[in-house]
Structure formats: C-alpha cells, structure tokens
Amino acid sequence: MNGPVVDSRTFRIGFLAALETDDGAFVAGLLVTNRYGRPLEFQCTSPVRPTHAQKLLYGETLRPFLLGELMGRALLDRLGSPPDLLVTDNDDILDLRHHIAIPMARVEPLADEAGSATTAPPLGRVRMGRRILSIHSAHETDIAALHHGATQVTAETDLQEPLERVRQALAETLQGQQTGNPGGPRS
Amino acid sequence: MPPRVDTRAVPLHLDVQLFSSGLGAGITRPPACHISPQPLIATPRLLPPWQPNWPAMKSIGVRFPDASLCESDGSEIEPSFDAIDGGLFCSPRTSTPSRPSKDNAHTRVSVPAEALSISDRLFYLLQPPIETLLSGQELVMPFEPFPFQYHGIAWLFSQGSALLADEMGLGKTMQAISALRLLMRAGQIRSVLLICPKPLITNWQRELQMWAEEIPVIAIEGPARRRRMLWEMPNVPVKVANYELLVRDLEMIGEDDFPSFDLLILDEAQRIKNRDSQINHAARSLKRQRAWALTGTPIENRPSEFVSLLEFLGAVPDHSVNDIRQLNRLARTYVLRRTKDRVLTDLPPRLDRDELLELTPAQQTAYLTAERDGIVRLGELGESITIQHVFELVLRLKQICNYDPLTGESSKLERLAAEMEEISASGGKAILFSQWTKSLDWMHQKLRHFNPLIYHGAVPSSRRDAVLERFRRDPDCHLLLMSYGVGAVGLNLQFAGYVFLYDRWWNPAVEDQAINRAHRIGQKNPVFVTKFICHDTIEERIDQVLQQKRELFRAVLGDSEVSNTSLSLSAQDIFGLFDLKTGQGDQLRSITPPPAELA
C-alpha cells in the first residue's frame, strides 16, 4: 500500500498515549497537531476499568485490545478529521494498526538511539526530527508514510514531547473527575 | 434381703402355617431382559453465553480555534513563503537563521488560576513549549529570545490580567508582541488596542514590524473624522494610539459606542498612576477581555500608584484600600518583574561615575549671590512659604550650575567638550540628558563641531524619527542632546556607548530609565555613564540626600529592588536643602514645610 498523498499545508500528526490509574483503570488521549506541534484537536476517554472476568479471559491480549482497538479506535472515530500519521510510544497501542488504515509509528526510546545520530537508522526505522520512529512489523508499507513525514517536520522537532503533553492532559482530566470539576464538551 | 419378683411362665410355642407363594419358582427362573434404544444428546447444552461487554465510552474533546489574520485573496503564494493551514499565516523565511533552541529548554504555558473548566485547562496544557512555537518555521523570529523572555511570553500568554514590570531594557515590548502573536495564532484574540505615549507610536510600529510582521497594524491619528473611521474599521488586528488621543476620542465617540477589544495593552502604564486623572478613567472605561500593563516603574512615588494599576487590571475593586501584605499577595499573581542583574548576566556592564566639578569663577559669583539672596527672600516669606518657593530657588541655582547666564561660562561644558573630543575621535556616540531645553539649545550652539542633534519637546513629532535615524546612521553625529521628558521612555539607542547626565532629575528611577535607552538588550559594549555634579552646590546636597535614601532602601529591600522604590525627594528633603530660618534674635527658628505639603 502506498503512503498517503498529503498536502504539506495540512499534514496532521496524531499522538496517542494512555495512562493506567492506581485502581487499574485506563484512560487514553489523542492529540492532533500540525507539523509544527501546534494543537488542532484533542480527544480523551473516560476511565475504563476491566472487570475481573475480563482480565482473566483476555489475558495478555487485554492491554492491546483495550488501549488500541477499543479506546484508540473510539478516539479516532470522534475526530473531526483524521491525522495523516499516528505516533505512539506504547507497543500495546501500536497494535491498533491492525484495525485502522492510518499509518502508525512508534517513537523509539532515546537509549535505543545510541550511536545513531550520524548513521542511517536500520530498516523499518526512520529519523523524524530528533527522534527515530519504527513501524509495526506487520505493516511494512507504513515506511513510505514515515519517510514522507520526515520531510514535513523540522530537524528540531521532538515527537516525544506531544506524548508527554497528552499524558499531562490525561492526568488533568483524571484529577478533574476526582474533584468533580465541570467538564468540557463531551462526545 | 432382695425384694421378691413375681414371675409368670410364657409358652414359646408359636403356631406356624405354611402357604405356597411361588417364590421358589421365581428364584430359579432366569430374568427376562428387554432391550430398547435410548436417544443420546446430540449437542451439549451450554450455560448462558458470555460476551465481552464494554461500557459505552464517554470522551472529552477540545478543538483549537485557528486564527485567520490575512485572508487569502486567491493569489498564488510565492514558493519562498510557508503557507500554513490554508494560507492563514504567511511568514516569509528570513535570511537570518535563528539560533537553535537549547535541547532541554521547554518553557510551558502555565494554566491560569481562573481557568476552571476542563476544556479551558486543557487548552493551556496542550500548548507546545514556547521555544517550539517560536523557533520553528511557523513563526519567524528575527532573534532568539533569552530564556527569561520565553518565560515572560509564556506567562503573558496565560494571563488575562498582567503587569509586566521588567526593568527597563529587558525587552518588555518584544515579550508583549510575541505573546499577542501567539494568542492570535491560537485564535484566542482577534483585536488588540495598544496605548502608549505619543513619542513611542513609531517605535511600536517598528517593533511590531520586526517581531510580528504578518500582523496588520494601524496608528490612530489624523483629523477627527479619519480617527473615527479608523476606530471603527473592522478586521484590523492591532490598533495603536496615544493616551491623550484616547481621552479625546473616547469623549468624541462616547463610552458606549467605543469599540471593544480582545486585548488592551498599556505601555509606560505608570501614566495612569493617578487614579483621578482623565487618562486613568479613559483606560479603565475601555471594554476588553484581557488587559496587560507594561512599565518598568510600577511604583514611582507611592504604593497607591500600584493600586491604580491593579484597578485597571481588574485585580482589585475601584477605590480599594490595600495594605502592604495584600499588595504583595496580589503582586505574586499579577506582576512579573525581572531585573538586569538577575537575568542578563551577559549584558555588558554599566559603569557609572560622578564627575565632581568646581564652578568657574563667574559661576561661583553668580551662584553665591543667587543663593544668598534667595535664602533671604525665603526667610522673609516666613509661614507663607510653600514648596514652590523653595523649588524656584533650587531650579535657579541648578541652572547656574549648568552655565552662568551672564558670561556663558560653564565648568560642565568644558568637561563635556574634553570628553567628547575623545569620544568622537574614537567614533563613539553619546547621549546627553538635561531637564532644560534651554540648556540643550545652548549646548547645541556651543558644541557644533561634534554635529550634535537635538531631541526634546520643541522638536516636532514628525521630525523626531529622522533625528534618531540620523544619529544612528551618520558617523559624523557623535552627540544627541535629549530632555528627560521625551527621551527617557521607550526609545532604543543601544548603539550609544556614553551617557551624560548634565543635570540631575529629582527621581533616580527616571535617570535610570534615561540611561537604559543605551544600556539595554542589544548593547554590545559597556556603557559609560557620567553624572556631572558641581562641588559645594545644591547639586551635591541633592545627590547626598538621594544617596542616603538609596542606602536606606538597599538596607531594607536588597540591591535588586532599589530602582523600584520611592527615591524622589520629599517636601521635607527639599526644605532641608537650605538652612531656612525665620524670625530674629531669640525668635529665630527653622522653617519647615507646611503640613499640607508633607502628605
């Protein structure tokens, strides 16, 4: 599958991250930005707490299902317009790629980049801005989208930073729910 | 002996009858077996099925508005332009590459305390670091801001009401422009009104052109009819006007019909320090969503001036009375102040020196005569003396210190000429401040060979920019003669390396402001400041009083806050400059300021 044809004027990047609370609930958030990191849209879920039966029956597939297929897809469905590339730093969320057509990439931890500043990343990995991103092994055609994305962002762009913003926003929404703060628009 | 037990014999013989049951034959007979098929269960029965049942997920969504500043007119965008999101922000690439941001420099916008709804809080939390916004290609910056300026921009971005009180020369203008630019880009504001002193209008236009060239700006000026049209003109993001014009036009148009603005900025906001002034009333009556005040001197004389600013910002109700602790608390929320010694450790130093001079013989004669006669006259006034009388004598004596009106002799001028010989020989430029335009005009004649330029109130506004531009560009112009009144605020003259204070102002804060025209961001060399003081004159006595005050405040507040405190001379100080006495013989007593003037 070829990479998506995108207009550089409207290149949108989605950042998908999740938090697990102390009582075993999960919240996920999706931030869509333009190629300079300026926010365009944000969606986040209410906490989802799997039951004991669900934990037993899903086993190791619980987190990929919950974070990716269930919450990730729901967030994508609620967006006004989809992003051209989805970025995450969570392997469980990366499994969402099996259920959607949008190319996905994972931000590699900085430790994995040792020695890679001046050498080309290995196959399946692309340097975008200051980070190296990798694609899902079962969707190798996403590499084309990554290469295109690398031409859209500046060399100083840090694609990990928006994920931190998402987690901060999720923590804020959790805190707001605990204190009973009035919420914003709900979809 | 055991009791006797009666007994009775019972026969055990039982009658038995036998009969035939057929059981015997049944026991010997083999059992009869019958085989019949039984239906088996084809499918196992299941318990009620279990299906994954996830509750319907609720979500919170925030859409970020996109600013539309320059509507596309359908013309082709030049390849060198970056059109973002459909041509909304047309920012040309500059040939000056900006310095790369530091790797870990992430100045985040803070969530304002008044943001209560989750969507409002998320709006601020999800903003990228200021360095990312400003160092990328989306918003081109001619120079990279200093770290403290990033912080100031982020702070302004999240403040609905703000008093940016950085010391003069730290870039309040740039921070305000960058913050309003980001707010526009984020779709939070669409209309801005900037009010400043009249001499600074062109300065602001220049700064806006430099730091936000994509934002259309108009200056409200011209005949009344034109001004009304400009006030009412829609789709102009930034309008600039001066304080006096605002007062006039507010009356002309009427408060109810006056347009409202998303953001109101007051530059040199100490102009509204007097709560009862027309300017203060006009500023407070403007309808706006956000309000910022910019001033390097939020308190020039009294804490009530700071309260006036807080009232303008809406931080306190009108005519409120606040004690120092309350003001401190409010300052922590609404005020951001940094001083050069704390944040600009790389700025070249400012080197101050007091040049103590002896009066020339002619000056000495004139001075002593004037002082003696003046003190006698003040003594004769007795109880009817006012501070104005003392002022007049002080000013007369200071003028003689500048030059003798009869002979034109001046020790200050001699010293200045000697200094200027060296400065002009080395190609340097100097600014000289005086409180009298007459003195400046006189010096202009006397120092012709240095090609001095004049910049004071009598210079028409239309010519002032040309004067500054010539001073900047003409290598043969080495001296700029300025009055404190027009030259002390807002101008950028950091290409001048020498500052002379020909005569001193009453308030060191104003002197600092004047000096900071040269000693500010962008200055590459040390700035040498020379303050002329005539020995054994009123000037020296004033200087000593101010030094004592400065030491006192430094002892109480510390070094960095001295410039921000009330250091001007009080009525008591001014009366104390002369040993004024009234009466005769045993009735002789000192004259003190009237009670009304001690307030």
XYZ file of N, CA, C and O in Angstrom, chain A residues 9-10 31 34-46 48-50 53-54 57-58 62 65-66 70-71 74-75 78-80 130 154 156 158 161 165-166 168-169 172-173 176-177 181-187, chain B residues 50 52-67 77 82-87 100-104 106 108 111 115-119 121-123 125-129 132-133 135-138 185-186:
424
model
N 0.566 21.500 3.336
C -0.085 22.556 4.092
C -0.905 22.001 5.233
O -1.179 22.678 6.198
N -1.384 20.766 5.098
C -2.334 20.251 6.074
C -1.832 18.976 6.724
O -2.630 18.185 7.194
N -4.017 13.484 20.643
C -3.785 14.892 20.320
C -3.368 14.974 18.859
O -2.436 14.292 18.438
N -0.482 20.138 14.034
C 0.069 20.367 12.705
C 1.550 19.970 12.751
O 2.059 19.511 13.783
N 2.246 20.157 11.685
C 3.609 19.618 11.639
C 4.571 20.395 12.537
O 5.699 19.965 12.742
N 4.116 21.519 13.074
C 4.973 22.279 13.979
C 4.640 22.010 15.446
O 5.185 22.655 16.334
N 3.739 21.075 15.665
C 3.403 20.738 17.045
C 2.286 21.572 17.630
O 1.923 21.394 18.797
N 1.715 22.465 16.858
C 0.630 23.284 17.397
C -0.646 22.447 17.449
O -0.989 21.786 16.478
N -1.348 22.454 18.588
C -2.512 21.568 18.722
C -3.677 21.989 17.840
O -3.960 23.176 17.700
N -4.334 21.012 17.250
C -5.520 21.245 16.431
C -6.764 20.643 17.081
O -7.843 21.221 17.030
N -6.606 19.476 17.669
C -7.759 18.815 18.268
C -7.268 17.819 19.304
O -6.175 17.261 19.187
N -8.080 17.620 20.324
C -7.726 16.670 21.379
C -8.976 15.917 21.789
O -10.048 16.509 21.955
N -8.826 14.602 21.935
C -9.911 13.772 22.442
C -9.321 12.859 23.502
O -8.225 12.339 23.342
N -10.083 12.653 24.576
C -9.642 11.665 25.546
C -10.852 10.940 26.104
O -11.970 11.465 26.103
N -10.614 9.710 26.575
C -11.720 8.871 27.036
C -11.943 9.061 28.523
O -11.079 9.567 29.249
N -13.094 8.614 28.957
C -13.321 8.480 30.387
C -12.602 7.202 30.838
O -12.256 6.360 30.007
N -11.709 3.549 31.835
C -12.299 2.235 31.557
C -11.605 1.224 32.457
O -10.388 1.084 32.422
N -12.402 0.551 33.261
C -11.832 -0.394 34.235
C -12.277 -1.808 33.877
O -13.461 -2.125 33.958
N -11.379 -2.693 33.433
C -11.789 -4.065 33.092
C -12.207 -4.826 34.342
O -11.639 -4.639 35.418
N -13.371 -10.825 35.389
C -13.598 -11.826 34.339
C -12.896 -11.424 33.049
O -12.279 -12.244 32.371
N -12.991 -10.139 32.727
C -12.347 -9.658 31.500
C -10.827 -9.816 31.584
O -10.167 -10.194 30.623
N -10.096 -13.548 31.052
C -10.374 -14.076 29.729
C -9.504 -13.461 28.648
O -9.158 -14.096 27.673
N -9.170 -12.183 28.806
C -8.327 -11.562 27.786
C -6.863 -11.890 27.980
O -6.101 -11.947 27.019
N -5.316 -8.227 26.806
C -6.210 -7.200 27.339
C -5.720 -5.803 26.996
O -6.470 -4.981 26.477
N -5.898 -4.836 23.302
C -7.296 -4.669 22.903
C -7.862 -3.384 23.476
O -8.496 -2.588 22.779
N -7.644 -3.196 24.766
C -8.258 -2.064 25.455
C -7.713 -0.728 24.930
O -8.463 0.164 24.543
N -10.059 -0.816 21.306
C -11.270 -0.250 21.884
C -11.171 1.262 22.010
O -11.963 2.013 21.442
N -10.142 1.732 22.770
C -10.090 3.150 23.062
C -9.493 3.944 21.904
O -9.981 5.011 21.550
N -12.013 4.274 19.141
C -13.093 5.187 19.528
C -12.632 6.640 19.427
O -13.376 7.515 18.976
N -11.408 6.915 19.843
C -10.910 8.287 19.770
C -10.784 8.733 18.320
O -11.118 9.868 17.973
N -13.979 9.802 16.794
C -14.557 11.056 17.274
C -13.850 12.286 16.717
O -14.293 13.412 16.925
N -12.756 12.079 16.025
C -12.027 13.232 15.498
C -12.798 13.898 14.375
O -13.519 13.247 13.616
N -12.597 15.207 14.258
C -13.219 15.918 13.156
C -12.628 15.488 11.828
O -13.337 15.267 10.853
N 14.087 14.924 15.807
C 15.171 14.471 16.675
C 14.999 13.035 17.139
O 15.795 12.562 17.942
N 10.520 19.741 11.132
C 11.849 20.342 11.175
C 12.810 19.427 11.921
O 12.402 18.511 12.635
N 14.493 20.090 14.419
C 14.458 20.286 15.877
C 13.213 19.677 16.516
O 13.086 19.649 17.732
N 10.659 17.446 18.294
C 10.766 16.318 19.204
C 9.393 15.649 19.265
O 8.471 16.183 19.883
N 7.699 14.822 22.731
C 7.145 15.884 23.588
C 5.617 15.944 23.572
O 4.990 16.065 24.630
N 2.645 15.783 26.627
C 1.507 16.703 26.789
C 0.213 15.920 26.950
O -0.648 16.281 27.744
N 0.072 14.875 26.148
C -1.155 14.074 26.229
C -1.276 13.465 27.620
O -2.348 13.491 28.239
N 0.006 14.527 30.400
C -0.332 15.580 31.374
C -1.811 15.932 31.286
O -2.471 16.147 32.308
N -2.320 15.994 30.070
C -3.742 16.327 29.905
C -4.608 15.211 30.486
O -5.640 15.477 31.118
N -4.707 15.552 34.115
C -5.569 16.674 34.484
C -7.038 16.267 34.442
O -7.814 16.621 35.328
N -7.424 15.512 33.426
C -8.828 15.104 33.340
C -9.162 14.142 34.474
O -10.252 14.204 35.042
N -9.619 16.196 37.475
C -10.864 16.940 37.391
C -12.055 16.072 37.720
O -12.993 16.495 38.380
N -12.001 14.833 37.287
C -13.117 13.947 37.581
C -13.161 13.605 39.053
O -14.232 13.470 39.642
N -14.777 18.568 38.959
C -14.694 19.776 38.162
C -15.637 19.672 36.984
O -15.750 18.618 36.393
N -16.268 20.753 36.623
C -17.151 20.688 35.454
C -16.352 20.358 34.223
O -15.271 20.881 34.018
N -16.883 19.461 33.439
C -16.166 19.000 32.264
C -16.424 19.875 31.067
O -17.299 20.745 31.075
N -15.659 19.619 30.049
C -15.851 20.344 28.805
C -16.837 19.606 27.934
O -17.588 18.738 28.406
N -16.830 19.903 26.696
C -17.769 19.255 25.775
C -17.483 17.778 25.698
O -16.336 17.361 25.653
N -18.500 16.968 25.777
C -18.342 15.521 25.741
C -18.957 14.993 24.458
O -19.988 15.460 24.032
N -18.302 14.049 23.872
C -18.849 13.437 22.664
C -19.179 11.994 22.917
O -18.744 11.424 23.922
N -21.250 -15.988 27.368
C -20.638 -14.764 27.884
C -20.050 -14.012 26.703
O -19.347 -14.576 25.877
N -17.990 -10.270 25.601
C -17.352 -9.090 26.183
C -18.305 -7.909 26.124
O -18.889 -7.632 25.086
N -18.463 -7.301 27.239
C -19.405 -6.197 27.320
C -18.678 -5.007 27.908
O -18.444 -4.941 29.110
N -18.267 -4.112 27.029
C -17.561 -2.925 27.495
C -18.538 -1.767 27.560
O -19.315 -1.566 26.632
N -18.512 -1.023 28.632
C -19.464 0.085 28.733
C -19.169 1.128 27.659
O -18.036 1.251 27.192
N -20.219 1.832 27.282
C -20.039 2.897 26.288
C -19.058 3.926 26.838
O -19.162 4.333 27.998
N -18.113 4.292 25.991
C -17.074 5.188 26.459
C -17.466 6.633 26.242
O -17.884 7.011 25.161
N -17.320 7.414 27.267
C -17.517 8.847 27.103
C -16.161 9.466 26.830
O -15.121 8.890 27.169
N -16.205 10.609 26.229
C -14.925 11.250 25.941
C -15.048 12.753 26.095
O -16.157 13.306 26.111
N -13.918 13.389 26.226
C -13.848 14.853 26.261
C -13.075 15.289 25.034
O -12.019 14.729 24.719
N -13.619 16.265 24.333
C -12.946 16.739 23.130
C -12.724 18.230 23.179
O -13.530 18.980 23.724
N -11.598 18.657 22.644
C -11.280 20.088 22.569
C -10.812 20.370 21.150
O -9.918 19.696 20.644
N -11.441 21.334 20.540
C -10.981 21.777 19.218
C -10.288 23.121 19.411
O -10.805 23.999 20.096
N -9.126 23.278 18.805
C -8.368 24.509 18.974
C -8.686 25.435 17.810
O -8.502 25.056 16.655
N -9.158 26.627 18.115
C -9.512 27.532 17.015
C -8.268 27.943 16.260
O -7.176 28.039 16.825
N -8.445 28.190 14.988
C -7.325 28.584 14.139
C -7.496 30.033 13.771
O -8.585 30.472 13.414
N -6.434 30.795 13.886
C -6.528 32.223 13.630
C -6.569 32.468 12.145
O -5.990 31.742 11.355
N 0.758 31.870 -3.879
C 1.705 32.123 -2.813
C 3.097 31.836 -3.352
O 3.344 30.809 -3.977
N 5.904 30.098 3.553
C 5.330 28.898 4.158
C 3.863 29.151 4.398
O 3.493 29.940 5.233
N 3.021 28.546 3.630
C 1.594 28.715 3.858
C 1.133 27.619 4.779
O 1.344 26.442 4.531
N 0.530 27.991 5.832
C 0.181 27.029 6.856
C -1.319 26.971 6.981
O -1.983 27.986 7.073
N -1.838 25.778 6.931
C -3.262 25.590 7.153
C -4.108 26.461 6.251
O -4.951 27.223 6.697
N -3.821 26.423 5.007
C -4.671 27.113 4.054
C -4.341 28.577 3.883
O -5.187 29.366 3.512
N -3.112 28.959 4.132
C -2.722 30.331 3.829
C -3.112 31.336 4.889
O -3.347 32.487 4.583
N 19.608 27.870 17.247
C 18.814 26.702 17.663
C 18.527 26.787 19.160
O 19.333 27.270 19.933
N 17.343 26.294 19.513
C 16.983 26.299 20.924
C 17.830 25.296 21.672
O 18.302 24.331 21.105
N 17.989 25.534 22.964
C 18.722 24.560 23.764
C 17.900 23.288 23.833
O 16.681 23.314 23.817
N 18.608 22.147 23.939
C 17.930 20.868 23.830
C 16.839 20.702 24.849
O 15.772 20.209 24.560
N 17.126 21.052 26.079
C 16.148 20.767 27.114
C 15.379 22.003 27.532
O 14.788 22.013 28.585
N 12.345 23.893 27.680
C 10.934 23.714 27.422
C 10.175 24.639 28.355
O 9.899 24.269 29.490
N 6.868 25.927 29.306
C 5.483 25.577 29.070
C 4.575 26.705 29.539
O 4.873 27.435 30.482
N -1.216 26.993 33.422
C -2.676 27.100 33.422
C -3.069 28.219 34.377
O -2.698 28.192 35.539
N -8.885 29.568 35.193
C -9.405 28.590 34.236
C -10.006 27.433 35.018
O -9.295 26.621 35.599
N -11.333 27.376 35.055
C -11.980 26.367 35.883
C -12.444 25.161 35.072
O -12.381 24.036 35.547
N -12.958 25.389 33.875
C -13.494 24.256 33.124
C -12.349 23.433 32.569
O -11.261 23.938 32.284
N -12.611 22.147 32.399
C -11.572 21.235 31.945
C -11.115 21.600 30.539
O -9.932 21.486 30.202
N -12.044 22.067 29.712
C -11.634 22.403 28.345
C -10.711 23.622 28.350
O -9.752 23.682 27.584
N -8.660 24.405 30.799
C -7.392 23.947 31.341
C -6.635 23.129 30.295
O -5.417 23.254 30.144
N -7.358 22.321 29.555
C -6.691 21.526 28.524
C -6.111 22.416 27.438
O -5.060 22.118 26.865
N -6.811 23.508 27.127
C -6.298 24.408 26.099
C -4.879 24.852 26.442
O -3.994 24.866 25.587
N -2.800 23.426 28.785
C -1.894 22.292 28.994
C -1.369 21.726 27.676
O -0.244 21.226 27.619
N -2.183 21.782 26.644
C -1.801 21.139 25.396
C -1.017 22.062 24.462
O -0.672 21.657 23.357
N -0.746 23.282 24.917
C 0.095 24.143 24.087
C 1.527 23.612 24.102
O 2.015 23.168 25.135
N 2.215 23.675 22.971
C 3.603 23.205 22.956
C 4.501 24.187 23.708
O 4.075 25.300 24.012
N 5.725 23.791 23.997
C 6.655 24.723 24.638
C 6.816 25.982 23.779
O 6.761 25.923 22.546
N 9.368 25.868 21.072
C 8.967 25.134 19.880
C 8.168 26.038 18.946
O 8.379 26.053 17.747
N 7.254 26.796 19.524
C 6.423 27.656 18.693
C 7.245 28.749 18.020
O 7.003 29.104 16.881
N 10.731 28.982 17.694
C 11.962 28.693 16.985
C 11.709 27.908 15.714
O 12.569 27.770 14.891
N 10.525 27.412 15.554
C 10.208 26.686 14.334
C 9.953 27.650 13.198
O 10.080 28.859 13.337
N 9.552 27.126 12.066
C 9.354 27.983 10.913
C 7.954 28.562 10.849
O 7.629 29.308 9.955
N 7.115 28.174 11.800
C 5.756 28.676 11.746
C 5.719 30.152 12.092
O 4.990 30.918 11.496
N -2.457 33.510 17.012
C -2.257 32.266 16.284
C -3.124 31.158 16.854
O -3.572 30.284 16.126
N -3.354 31.230 18.172
C -4.180 30.214 18.824
C -5.660 30.548 18.758
O -6.477 29.843 19.341
